[in-house]
CSV table of C-alpha atoms in Angstrom, one decimal:
chain,number,residue,atom,x,y,z
A,1,UNK,CA,0.5,0.3,0.2
A,2,UNK,CA,3.0,2.3,1.2
A,3,UNK,CA,4.2,1.4,-2.3
A,4,UNK,CA,1.3,2.4,-4.5
A,5,UNK,CA,1.0,5.6,-2.5
A,6,UNK,CA,4.7,6.9,-3.0
A,7,UNK,CA,4.2,6.0,-7.0
A,8,UNK,CA,1.0,5.9,-7.7
A,9,UNK,CA,2.1,8.4,-10.8
A,10,UNK,CA,4.3,6.5,-11.9
A,11,UNK,CA,2.5,3.0,-11.5
A,12,UNK,CA,-0.4,4.7,-13.5
A,13,UNK,CA,1.5,6.3,-16.4
A,14,UNK,CA,3.2,2.9,-16.5
A,15,UNK,CA,0.0,1.2,-16.4
A,16,UNK,CA,-1.3,2.8,-19.2
A,17,UNK,CA,1.3,2.8,-22.2
A,18,UNK,CA,1.4,-0.8,-21.4
A,19,UNK,CA,-2.0,-1.3,-21.3
A,20,UNK,CA,-3.0,0.5,-24.1
A,21,UNK,CA,0.2,-1.3,-26.4
A,22,UNK,CA,-1.4,-4.5,-25.3
A,23,UNK,CA,-4.8,-4.0,-26.6
A,24,UNK,CA,-3.4,-2.7,-29.4
A,25,UNK,CA,-1.3,-6.2,-30.0
A,26,UNK,CA,-4.2,-8.5,-29.1
A,27,UNK,CA,-6.3,-6.7,-31.6
A,28,UNK,CA,-4.2,-6.7,-33.9
A,29,UNK,CA,-3.7,-10.8,-33.7
A,30,UNK,CA,-7.9,-11.4,-33.2
A,31,UNK,CA,-9.3,-9.1,-35.6
A,32,UNK,CA,-7.5,-9.9,-38.8
A,33,UNK,CA,-7.3,-7.0,-40.1
A,34,UNK,CA,-4.1,-7.2,-43.0
A,35,UNK,CA,-1.0,-6.4,-41.3
A,36,UNK,CA,0.2,-3.8,-44.1
A,37,UNK,CA,-3.1,-2.3,-42.6
A,38,UNK,CA,-2.0,-2.0,-38.6
A,39,UNK,CA,0.5,-4.1,-37.8
A,40,UNK,CA,1.5,-5.7,-34.5
A,41,UNK,CA,3.6,-3.7,-32.2
A,42,UNK,CA,5.4,-6.4,-31.6
A,43,UNK,CA,6.1,-6.4,-35.4
A,44,UNK,CA,6.9,-2.1,-35.7
A,45,UNK,CA,9.5,-3.5,-33.1
A,46,UNK,CA,11.1,-6.4,-34.5
A,47,UNK,CA,11.1,-4.4,-37.5
A,48,UNK,CA,13.0,-1.6,-36.1
A,49,UNK,CA,15.8,-3.7,-34.8
A,50,UNK,CA,16.8,-5.2,-38.0
A,51,UNK,CA,18.2,-1.3,-38.6
A,52,UNK,CA,18.0,0.3,-35.8
A,53,UNK,CA,21.3,2.8,-37.2
A,54,UNK,CA,19.4,3.6,-39.6
A,55,UNK,CA,16.1,4.8,-37.0
A,56,UNK,CA,18.5,6.1,-34.4
A,57,UNK,CA,20.4,8.4,-37.3
A,58,UNK,CA,17.3,9.6,-39.0
A,59,UNK,CA,15.5,9.8,-35.1
A,60,UNK,CA,19.0,12.2,-34.0
A,61,UNK,CA,18.8,14.7,-37.2
A,62,UNK,CA,15.1,15.0,-36.2
A,63,UNK,CA,15.7,15.9,-32.7
A,64,UNK,CA,18.8,17.6,-33.6
A,65,UNK,CA,16.8,20.1,-35.9
A,66,UNK,CA,13.3,20.2,-33.6
A,67,UNK,CA,16.3,21.3,-30.8
A,68,UNK,CA,17.6,23.7,-32.4
A,69,UNK,CA,14.3,25.8,-33.6
A,70,UNK,CA,13.2,25.0,-30.3
A,71,UNK,CA,16.3,26.8,-28.7
A,72,UNK,CA,16.1,29.5,-31.4
A,73,UNK,CA,12.4,30.2,-30.7
A,74,UNK,CA,12.5,31.0,-26.9
A,75,UNK,CA,15.7,32.9,-27.4
A,76,UNK,CA,14.1,35.2,-30.0
A,77,UNK,CA,10.2,34.8,-29.3
A,78,UNK,CA,11.6,36.5,-25.1
A,79,UNK,CA,13.4,39.2,-26.5
A,80,UNK,CA,10.8,39.5,-28.8
A,81,UNK,CA,7.5,40.3,-25.8
A,82,UNK,CA,10.2,42.2,-23.8
A,83,UNK,CA,10.0,44.7,-26.9
A,84,UNK,CA,6.4,43.9,-27.2
A,85,UNK,CA,5.7,45.1,-23.1
A,86,UNK,CA,8.8,47.6,-23.6
A,87,UNK,CA,7.4,49.7,-26.4
A,88,UNK,CA,3.7,50.8,-27.6
A,89,UNK,CA,5.3,51.2,-31.2
A,90,UNK,CA,6.5,47.8,-31.6
A,91,UNK,CA,3.3,46.6,-30.4
A,92,UNK,CA,1.1,47.9,-32.2
A,93,UNK,CA,3.7,46.6,-35.4
A,94,UNK,CA,5.5,44.0,-34.6
A,95,UNK,CA,2.5,42.6,-32.2
A,96,UNK,CA,-0.2,43.1,-34.8
A,97,UNK,CA,3.0,41.9,-37.6
A,98,UNK,CA,3.0,38.4,-35.3
A,99,UNK,CA,-1.3,37.8,-35.2
A,100,UNK,CA,-1.5,38.4,-38.9
A,101,UNK,CA,1.6,35.7,-39.6
A,102,UNK,CA,0.4,33.1,-37.1
A,103,UNK,CA,-3.1,32.8,-39.1
A,104,UNK,CA,-1.2,32.2,-42.1
A,105,UNK,CA,-0.3,27.8,-42.9
A,106,UNK,CA,3.4,27.6,-42.2
A,107,UNK,CA,3.1,24.9,-44.0
A,108,UNK,CA,1.8,26.6,-46.9
A,109,UNK,CA,5.5,28.7,-46.0
A,110,UNK,CA,7.9,25.0,-45.6
A,111,UNK,CA,8.7,25.0,-50.0
A,112,UNK,CA,9.7,29.1,-50.2
A,113,UNK,CA,12.1,28.6,-46.8
A,114,UNK,CA,13.1,25.7,-49.1
A,115,UNK,CA,13.7,28.0,-52.5
A,116,UNK,CA,15.3,30.7,-49.9
A,117,UNK,CA,17.5,28.0,-48.0
A,118,UNK,CA,18.2,25.0,-49.4
A,119,UNK,CA,17.2,21.9,-48.8
A,120,UNK,CA,19.3,21.5,-44.9
A,121,UNK,CA,19.3,22.2,-42.3
A,122,UNK,CA,18.4,25.6,-42.4
A,123,UNK,CA,15.2,25.5,-43.7
A,124,UNK,CA,13.6,22.6,-41.5
A,125,UNK,CA,14.9,25.2,-38.7
A,126,UNK,CA,12.8,27.5,-40.0
A,127,UNK,CA,10.1,26.4,-40.1
A,128,UNK,CA,10.3,25.0,-36.6
A,129,UNK,CA,11.0,28.8,-35.3
A,130,UNK,CA,8.6,30.6,-37.5
A,131,UNK,CA,5.4,27.7,-36.0
A,132,UNK,CA,6.8,27.5,-32.3
A,133,UNK,CA,8.0,31.4,-31.5
A,134,UNK,CA,3.9,32.2,-31.9
A,135,UNK,CA,3.1,30.4,-28.1
A,136,UNK,CA,6.4,32.0,-26.4
A,137,UNK,CA,5.5,35.3,-27.6
A,138,UNK,CA,1.6,35.2,-26.5
A,139,UNK,CA,2.7,33.6,-23.5
A,140,UNK,CA,5.4,35.7,-22.1
A,141,UNK,CA,4.3,39.2,-23.5
A,142,UNK,CA,1.0,38.2,-21.4
A,143,UNK,CA,3.1,36.9,-18.3
A,144,UNK,CA,5.2,40.3,-18.1
A,145,UNK,CA,2.5,42.3,-19.1
A,146,UNK,CA,0.4,41.0,-16.2
A,147,UNK,CA,2.2,43.0,-13.0
A,148,UNK,CA,-0.3,44.2,-10.2
A,149,UNK,CA,-0.6,48.3,-10.9
A,150,UNK,CA,0.3,48.9,-7.6
A,151,UNK,CA,3.6,46.7,-7.5
A,152,UNK,CA,5.1,48.8,-10.5
A,153,UNK,CA,3.5,51.9,-8.2
A,154,UNK,CA,6.4,50.1,-5.1
A,155,UNK,CA,8.9,50.4,-8.0
A,156,UNK,CA,8.0,53.6,-8.4
A,157,UNK,CA,8.6,55.1,-5.3
A,158,UNK,CA,11.6,53.4,-4.9
A,159,UNK,CA,13.0,55.0,-8.4
A,160,UNK,CA,13.9,51.7,-10.6
A,161,UNK,CA,14.5,51.9,-13.8
A,162,UNK,CA,13.0,49.6,-16.1
A,163,UNK,CA,15.9,46.8,-16.8
A,164,UNK,CA,15.4,46.8,-12.8
A,165,UNK,CA,11.8,46.3,-12.8
A,166,UNK,CA,12.3,44.1,-16.2
A,167,UNK,CA,15.0,41.7,-13.9
A,168,UNK,CA,13.8,42.2,-10.5
A,169,UNK,CA,9.7,42.1,-11.1
A,170,UNK,CA,8.3,40.6,-14.9
A,171,UNK,CA,10.9,38.0,-16.0
A,172,UNK,CA,10.4,35.9,-12.5
A,173,UNK,CA,6.7,36.8,-12.2
A,174,UNK,CA,6.2,35.8,-16.0
A,175,UNK,CA,8.3,32.2,-15.5
A,176,UNK,CA,5.0,30.2,-14.9
A,177,UNK,CA,3.9,31.8,-18.3
A,178,UNK,CA,7.0,31.2,-19.9
A,179,UNK,CA,6.8,27.5,-19.5
A,180,UNK,CA,3.3,26.6,-20.5
A,181,UNK,CA,4.4,28.7,-23.7
A,182,UNK,CA,7.2,26.7,-24.2
A,183,UNK,CA,5.4,23.2,-23.1
A,184,UNK,CA,3.0,24.0,-26.7
A,185,UNK,CA,6.1,25.2,-28.5
A,186,UNK,CA,8.2,22.2,-28.0
A,187,UNK,CA,5.6,19.7,-29.8
A,188,UNK,CA,4.8,22.3,-32.1
A,189,UNK,CA,8.7,22.5,-33.4
A,190,UNK,CA,9.0,18.9,-33.6
A,191,UNK,CA,5.4,19.4,-35.9
A,192,UNK,CA,7.5,22.0,-37.4
A,193,UNK,CA,10.1,20.1,-38.4
A,194,UNK,CA,8.5,16.9,-39.4
A,195,UNK,CA,6.3,20.1,-41.9
A,196,UNK,CA,9.7,20.6,-43.5
A,197,UNK,CA,11.2,17.6,-43.8
A,198,UNK,CA,8.5,16.8,-46.1
A,199,UNK,CA,8.8,19.4,-48.1
A,200,UNK,CA,12.7,19.6,-48.3
A,201,UNK,CA,13.1,15.8,-48.3
A,202,UNK,CA,14.8,15.6,-51.6
A,203,UNK,CA,18.0,14.8,-51.4
A,204,UNK,CA,18.1,15.0,-47.6
A,205,UNK,CA,19.4,10.8,-46.4
A,206,UNK,CA,19.0,11.8,-42.8
A,207,UNK,CA,16.1,12.4,-41.5
A,208,UNK,CA,12.5,10.6,-40.0
A,209,UNK,CA,10.4,13.0,-41.9
A,210,UNK,CA,11.9,12.0,-44.8
A,211,UNK,CA,12.0,8.4,-44.0
A,212,UNK,CA,8.3,8.3,-43.5
A,213,UNK,CA,7.3,9.9,-46.1
A,214,UNK,CA,9.6,8.0,-48.1
A,215,UNK,CA,8.0,4.8,-46.5
A,216,UNK,CA,4.0,5.9,-46.6
A,217,UNK,CA,4.8,6.7,-50.1
A,218,UNK,CA,5.3,2.9,-50.8
A,219,UNK,CA,2.7,2.3,-48.5
A,220,UNK,CA,0.7,4.0,-49.9
A,221,UNK,CA,-2.5,2.6,-47.3
A,222,UNK,CA,-0.6,3.8,-44.2
A,223,UNK,CA,-0.2,7.1,-45.2
A,224,UNK,CA,-3.6,7.6,-43.1
A,225,UNK,CA,-1.6,6.3,-40.0
A,226,UNK,CA,0.9,7.5,-40.1
A,227,UNK,CA,-0.7,11.5,-40.5
A,228,UNK,CA,-2.9,10.2,-37.4
A,229,UNK,CA,0.7,9.5,-35.7
A,230,UNK,CA,2.9,11.4,-37.2
A,231,UNK,CA,2.7,14.4,-34.2
A,232,UNK,CA,3.0,12.2,-31.6
A,233,UNK,CA,5.9,10.3,-32.0
A,234,UNK,CA,8.0,10.5,-35.6
A,235,UNK,CA,10.6,8.4,-34.1
A,236,UNK,CA,8.6,5.7,-32.5
A,237,UNK,CA,6.8,5.7,-35.6
A,238,UNK,CA,9.1,5.5,-38.3
A,239,UNK,CA,10.3,1.4,-37.9
A,240,UNK,CA,5.7,1.3,-37.7
A,241,UNK,CA,5.4,2.7,-41.0
A,242,UNK,CA,8.2,0.3,-42.6
A,243,UNK,CA,7.2,-2.4,-40.6
A,244,UNK,CA,3.9,-1.5,-43.0
A,245,UNK,CA,6.1,-2.1,-46.4
A,246,UNK,CA,7.5,-4.9,-45.1
A,247,UNK,CA,4.6,-6.7,-44.1
A,248,UNK,CA,3.0,-6.2,-48.0
B,1,UNK,CA,1.2,80.0,7.6
B,2,UNK,CA,3.7,78.5,7.8
B,3,UNK,CA,5.2,76.6,4.9
B,4,UNK,CA,4.9,72.4,6.0
B,5,UNK,CA,7.8,70.0,5.1
B,6,UNK,CA,4.8,68.2,2.5
B,7,UNK,CA,2.9,71.6,0.9
B,8,UNK,CA,0.1,71.6,-1.0
B,9,UNK,CA,-1.2,74.8,-2.9
B,10,UNK,CA,-4.6,74.5,-4.7
B,11,UNK,CA,-4.0,71.0,-6.3
B,12,UNK,CA,-6.0,70.3,-8.6
B,13,UNK,CA,-6.6,66.4,-10.2
B,14,UNK,CA,-9.2,66.4,-13.4
B,15,UNK,CA,-9.7,62.5,-15.6
B,16,UNK,CA,-10.6,62.9,-18.9
B,17,UNK,CA,-12.8,60.0,-19.5
B,18,UNK,CA,-15.9,59.9,-22.1
B,19,UNK,CA,-18.1,61.2,-20.5
B,20,UNK,CA,-16.4,64.3,-20.2
B,21,UNK,CA,-14.6,66.0,-17.0
B,22,UNK,CA,-13.9,64.0,-13.7
B,23,UNK,CA,-12.8,65.9,-11.1
B,24,UNK,CA,-11.5,63.9,-8.6
B,25,UNK,CA,-9.6,66.7,-6.3
B,26,UNK,CA,-10.5,70.6,-6.2
B,27,UNK,CA,-8.3,73.4,-4.4
B,28,UNK,CA,-6.4,71.1,-1.9
B,29,UNK,CA,-4.5,73.2,0.4
B,30,UNK,CA,-2.1,71.4,2.8
B,31,UNK,CA,0.2,72.0,5.1
B,32,UNK,CA,2.5,68.9,6.7
B,33,UNK,CA,4.6,69.7,9.6
B,34,UNK,CA,8.2,67.4,10.0
B,35,UNK,CA,7.9,64.6,11.5
B,36,UNK,CA,4.0,65.1,11.6
B,37,UNK,CA,1.7,62.1,11.8
B,38,UNK,CA,-1.4,62.7,9.7
B,39,UNK,CA,-4.5,60.7,8.2
B,40,UNK,CA,-6.6,61.9,5.4
B,41,UNK,CA,-10.1,60.1,6.2
B,42,UNK,CA,-13.1,59.8,4.1
B,43,UNK,CA,-16.0,57.7,2.2
B,44,UNK,CA,-14.3,55.9,-0.8
B,45,UNK,CA,-14.3,58.4,-4.2
B,46,UNK,CA,-13.7,61.3,-2.0
B,47,UNK,CA,-9.7,61.0,-3.6
B,48,UNK,CA,-7.6,60.6,-0.6
B,49,UNK,CA,-5.9,57.8,-2.6
B,50,UNK,CA,-5.5,59.6,-5.4
B,51,UNK,CA,-4.0,62.3,-2.9
B,52,UNK,CA,-1.6,60.2,-1.9
B,53,UNK,CA,-0.1,59.3,-4.7
B,54,UNK,CA,-0.5,63.1,-6.1
B,55,UNK,CA,2.2,63.2,-3.0
B,56,UNK,CA,4.4,60.1,-4.0
B,57,UNK,CA,4.9,61.2,-6.9
B,58,UNK,CA,3.0,58.6,-9.0
B,59,UNK,CA,0.6,60.7,-10.2
B,60,UNK,CA,0.8,64.1,-11.4
B,61,UNK,CA,-1.7,67.1,-10.1
B,62,UNK,CA,-3.2,68.7,-12.8
B,63,UNK,CA,-2.8,72.3,-11.4
B,64,UNK,CA,-1.7,73.9,-8.2
B,65,UNK,CA,2.2,73.2,-6.7
B,66,UNK,CA,3.2,70.1,-4.6
B,67,UNK,CA,6.2,70.9,-2.4
B,68,UNK,CA,8.6,68.6,-0.3
B,69,UNK,CA,11.1,70.3,1.6
B,70,UNK,CA,10.9,73.3,-0.5
B,71,UNK,CA,11.3,71.6,-3.7
B,72,UNK,CA,8.7,71.1,-5.6
B,73,UNK,CA,7.6,67.5,-6.8
B,74,UNK,CA,9.2,65.1,-10.3
B,75,UNK,CA,7.9,62.3,-9.6
B,76,UNK,CA,8.6,59.9,-6.8
B,77,UNK,CA,11.1,62.1,-4.6
B,78,UNK,CA,14.1,60.4,-2.8
B,79,UNK,CA,13.9,59.3,0.7
B,80,UNK,CA,10.6,58.1,0.4
B,81,UNK,CA,8.7,54.7,1.4
B,82,UNK,CA,4.8,53.8,0.7
B,83,UNK,CA,2.6,51.5,2.3
B,84,UNK,CA,-0.2,50.0,0.1
B,85,UNK,CA,-3.6,48.3,0.6
B,86,UNK,CA,-2.1,44.5,-0.1
B,87,UNK,CA,1.2,43.3,0.9
B,88,UNK,CA,2.3,43.3,-2.8
B,89,UNK,CA,5.3,40.7,-1.2
B,90,UNK,CA,7.2,39.0,-4.0
B,91,UNK,CA,5.8,35.5,-4.0
B,92,UNK,CA,9.4,33.8,-4.9
B,93,UNK,CA,11.3,35.9,-2.4
B,94,UNK,CA,12.1,35.2,0.7
B,95,UNK,CA,10.9,37.8,3.9
B,96,UNK,CA,14.1,39.6,4.1
B,97,UNK,CA,14.6,39.9,0.2
B,98,UNK,CA,11.6,40.9,-0.6
B,99,UNK,CA,13.2,43.7,1.7
B,100,UNK,CA,16.2,43.9,0.1
B,101,UNK,CA,14.5,44.9,-2.9
B,102,UNK,CA,14.8,48.7,-2.0
B,103,UNK,CA,18.0,48.2,-1.3
B,104,UNK,CA,18.5,46.8,-5.2
B,105,UNK,CA,15.9,49.5,-6.4
B,106,UNK,CA,17.5,52.6,-4.9
B,107,UNK,CA,20.5,51.1,-5.1
B,108,UNK,CA,21.8,51.4,-1.3
B,109,UNK,CA,24.0,49.4,0.2
B,110,UNK,CA,23.6,45.6,0.2
B,111,UNK,CA,25.3,45.0,3.7
B,112,UNK,CA,23.9,47.7,6.0
B,113,UNK,CA,20.2,47.6,4.2
B,114,UNK,CA,19.9,43.6,4.8
B,115,UNK,CA,21.1,44.9,9.1
B,116,UNK,CA,18.5,47.3,9.4
B,117,UNK,CA,15.9,45.1,7.2
B,118,UNK,CA,16.8,42.2,10.1
B,119,UNK,CA,16.5,45.0,12.9
B,120,UNK,CA,13.2,45.7,11.9
B,121,UNK,CA,11.6,42.3,11.7
B,122,UNK,CA,13.1,41.6,15.4
B,123,UNK,CA,11.3,45.5,16.3
B,124,UNK,CA,7.7,43.9,14.3
B,125,UNK,CA,8.2,40.6,16.2
B,126,UNK,CA,9.1,38.6,12.9
B,127,UNK,CA,12.4,37.7,13.9
B,128,UNK,CA,12.8,34.1,13.2
B,129,UNK,CA,10.8,34.2,9.4
B,130,UNK,CA,13.7,36.2,7.6
B,131,UNK,CA,14.2,33.2,5.4
B,132,UNK,CA,10.4,32.2,4.9
B,133,UNK,CA,8.5,33.0,1.8
B,134,UNK,CA,5.8,35.4,2.0
B,135,UNK,CA,2.3,32.6,1.7
B,136,UNK,CA,4.0,30.9,4.4
B,137,UNK,CA,3.0,34.1,6.8
B,138,UNK,CA,-0.7,35.5,8.0
B,139,UNK,CA,-1.8,39.0,6.4
B,140,UNK,CA,-0.7,40.5,9.6
B,141,UNK,CA,3.0,39.2,9.7
B,142,UNK,CA,2.4,39.8,5.9
B,143,UNK,CA,1.9,43.3,6.0
B,144,UNK,CA,4.5,43.5,8.5
B,145,UNK,CA,7.4,42.6,6.3
B,146,UNK,CA,5.4,45.3,3.8
B,147,UNK,CA,6.0,48.6,6.7
B,148,UNK,CA,9.3,47.1,7.2
B,149,UNK,CA,10.3,47.4,3.2
B,150,UNK,CA,8.8,51.1,3.6
B,151,UNK,CA,11.2,52.0,6.2
B,152,UNK,CA,14.3,49.7,5.6
B,153,UNK,CA,16.4,53.0,4.2
B,154,UNK,CA,14.8,55.1,7.0
B,155,UNK,CA,12.3,57.9,4.7
B,156,UNK,CA,11.8,60.9,5.7
B,157,UNK,CA,8.5,60.9,4.5
B,158,UNK,CA,5.9,57.4,4.7
B,159,UNK,CA,2.7,57.4,2.6
B,160,UNK,CA,0.2,54.9,3.5
B,161,UNK,CA,-3.0,53.7,1.6
B,162,UNK,CA,-5.4,52.2,3.9
B,163,UNK,CA,-2.5,49.6,4.6
B,164,UNK,CA,-5.1,48.1,7.3
B,165,UNK,CA,-7.8,48.1,5.5
B,166,UNK,CA,-8.0,44.6,4.3
B,167,UNK,CA,-7.0,43.0,8.1
B,168,UNK,CA,-9.2,41.8,10.6
B,169,UNK,CA,-10.1,44.0,13.3
B,170,UNK,CA,-8.2,42.1,16.2
B,171,UNK,CA,-4.9,42.4,13.7
B,172,UNK,CA,-6.0,46.1,12.6
B,173,UNK,CA,-5.7,46.5,16.6
B,174,UNK,CA,-2.5,44.8,16.8
B,175,UNK,CA,-1.0,46.8,13.9
B,176,UNK,CA,-2.3,50.0,14.9
B,177,UNK,CA,0.0,49.7,18.1
B,178,UNK,CA,3.1,48.6,17.2
B,179,UNK,CA,2.6,51.5,14.0
B,180,UNK,CA,2.3,53.9,17.1
B,181,UNK,CA,5.0,52.3,18.7
B,182,UNK,CA,7.2,52.3,15.2
B,183,UNK,CA,6.5,56.2,14.6
B,184,UNK,CA,7.5,57.2,18.6
B,185,UNK,CA,10.7,55.9,17.6
B,186,UNK,CA,11.6,57.4,15.1
B,187,UNK,CA,9.5,60.5,14.4
B,188,UNK,CA,9.6,60.7,10.3
B,189,UNK,CA,6.6,62.4,9.1
B,190,UNK,CA,3.7,60.0,7.7
B,191,UNK,CA,0.4,60.6,5.4
B,192,UNK,CA,-1.9,57.3,6.9
B,193,UNK,CA,-5.0,57.4,4.4
B,194,UNK,CA,-8.0,55.8,6.1
B,195,UNK,CA,-12.3,55.4,6.2
B,196,UNK,CA,-11.7,54.5,9.5
B,197,UNK,CA,-12.3,57.2,12.5
B,198,UNK,CA,-11.3,55.8,15.2
B,199,UNK,CA,-7.8,53.8,13.7
B,200,UNK,CA,-7.1,57.8,13.1
B,201,UNK,CA,-7.9,59.6,15.6
B,202,UNK,CA,-5.5,56.5,17.4
B,203,UNK,CA,-2.9,57.1,15.3
B,204,UNK,CA,-2.6,60.9,14.2
B,205,UNK,CA,-1.7,64.2,15.6
B,206,UNK,CA,-3.6,65.8,13.1
B,207,UNK,CA,-6.9,64.3,10.8
B,208,UNK,CA,-8.0,65.6,7.8
B,209,UNK,CA,-11.7,65.4,6.6
B,210,UNK,CA,-12.7,65.1,3.4
B,211,UNK,CA,-15.8,64.9,0.9
B,212,UNK,CA,-16.3,63.5,-2.2
B,213,UNK,CA,-17.6,65.7,-5.8
B,214,UNK,CA,-14.7,67.0,-6.5
B,215,UNK,CA,-12.3,65.8,-3.3
B,216,UNK,CA,-11.9,68.3,-1.3
B,217,UNK,CA,-10.4,69.1,2.7
B,218,UNK,CA,-13.7,70.1,4.7
B,219,UNK,CA,-12.4,69.9,8.1
B,220,UNK,CA,-8.9,69.6,10.0
B,221,UNK,CA,-8.6,68.4,13.5
B,222,UNK,CA,-5.8,67.9,15.6
B,223,UNK,CA,-5.6,64.9,18.2
B,224,UNK,CA,-4.3,66.5,21.6
B,225,UNK,CA,-4.2,62.8,23.0
B,226,UNK,CA,-1.2,62.0,25.0
B,227,UNK,CA,1.3,59.5,23.8
B,228,UNK,CA,2.3,56.3,24.2
B,229,UNK,CA,-1.5,55.7,23.6
B,230,UNK,CA,-3.0,52.9,25.3
B,231,UNK,CA,-6.0,50.7,23.0
B,232,UNK,CA,-7.4,52.0,26.9
B,233,UNK,CA,-7.4,55.2,25.5
B,234,UNK,CA,-10.6,54.2,23.6
B,235,UNK,CA,-12.6,54.1,26.5
B,236,UNK,CA,-11.5,58.2,27.8
B,237,UNK,CA,-13.7,60.9,27.2
B,238,UNK,CA,-11.2,62.4,25.3
B,239,UNK,CA,-10.9,60.1,22.6
B,240,UNK,CA,-14.9,60.0,22.1
B,241,UNK,CA,-14.9,63.9,22.2
B,242,UNK,CA,-12.8,63.7,19.1
B,243,UNK,CA,-15.2,60.8,17.3
B,244,UNK,CA,-18.3,62.4,18.2
B,245,UNK,CA,-16.8,65.4,16.6
B,246,UNK,CA,-15.5,63.7,13.2
B,247,UNK,CA,-18.9,62.0,12.8
B,248,UNK,CA,-20.9,64.9,13.3
B,249,UNK,CA,-19.2,65.9,10.5
B,250,UNK,CA,-19.4,63.4,8.1
B,251,UNK,CA,-23.3,63.4,9.1
B,252,UNK,CA,-23.3,67.5,7.8
B,253,UNK,CA,-21.4,66.2,4.6
B,254,UNK,CA,-24.3,63.1,4.3
B,255,UNK,CA,-22.1,60.8,4.3
B,256,UNK,CA,-23.1,59.3,7.0
B,257,UNK,CA,-26.6,59.1,8.2
B,258,UNK,CA,-27.3,61.0,11.7
B,259,UNK,CA,-30.2,58.4,12.7
């Protein structure tokens, strides 16, 4: 009982994950669905171990672009938010521009980035940054701005400079909102990277997105599945799609 | 008429609103002596907080002249401490770090201020709480810490905007006693905004009564009660006479109903 109480969360998470894998496996085996439509997890794992190096290299390349894109989005996003909070002109110009840009589907811009930056990682990183930066700017600006008016009055009475207010009051106050933005941004950075890889793929050898695209094209039927899952876990999905192709 | 440490002549404050101008303060004249404890008493909406913000340089008066120590006001003056309605302690800092923010913002020697902060905390019965976070303290203790933050660099002028308004009656009495004790230890000019008549009379040398529409000073009472005043003074006939007098004034102004 004591073990359960101290590890309740971990136990729940592990059993939910393991349970769904077992259900998936049983479902795939009992229902007689053709393997190219729904391969069992055991088949996927087996396929993964046939060429672990290939998947590892592809996943690492994707991971690297995702993290670079995320890091740049955080850096740029926080700087933009600080500018927006501190200058009315920046708020009216930059903020408006950002909102307008966000309503634009970045997927549509991806081919443009490829034309400008080539098919290497810069274009993919750019797609990741443009998608991931938005929640960071919005949430950080909100956090920096939502200071109680009397707290600002208190700082003014103490003759604090704008920089001091930013460093000692606004920034620590904004941290929870910033982390909320980052939580959304990290998954968006992955989406952006995969989108970039779909479009830029071309002559690139190492990326999970290309691997996905390639295998899916070969398997055709599994494209529905990979579309659904690619957002969640590209690196888990690559062997899955490969298994579907393999089993055909 | 002598010119006080804080001197307001013909001060007015008008806010522009879509439905026309709103006169928050009209022709305020007030001279405050150095070391005087003065309460500004009035109903809500009479502009007493606006008046305090004008003295603190947080709002600019539309008309008239405000001088502190003889020099005209341009933004918050040096040697000013301010206590607000809520404690405004920053949750991510400990109590002593919250007080040290005064040193950071005013660019004072952190070693000296830290020593002063610990002394003040002890004086307010908060020794042992310096490394706690605000959420671990009761409302009364938090407001005590906020007062320490305002007093830590020994300002000449202390502005207090209904500082005990959010506290329960017992804590309020307790803090009134402590406020008096601290003030008597090193008398500084205090402008104390409140809507409690007993609190104003208990603490002050002078009580300024304000009325609304437009915000103006209606009367000025000198409170001649010997110090230190104990809570028992509230039973004294002198004290009750001041209370009655001020209450009658508010009744005359239509703020309080006589019956």
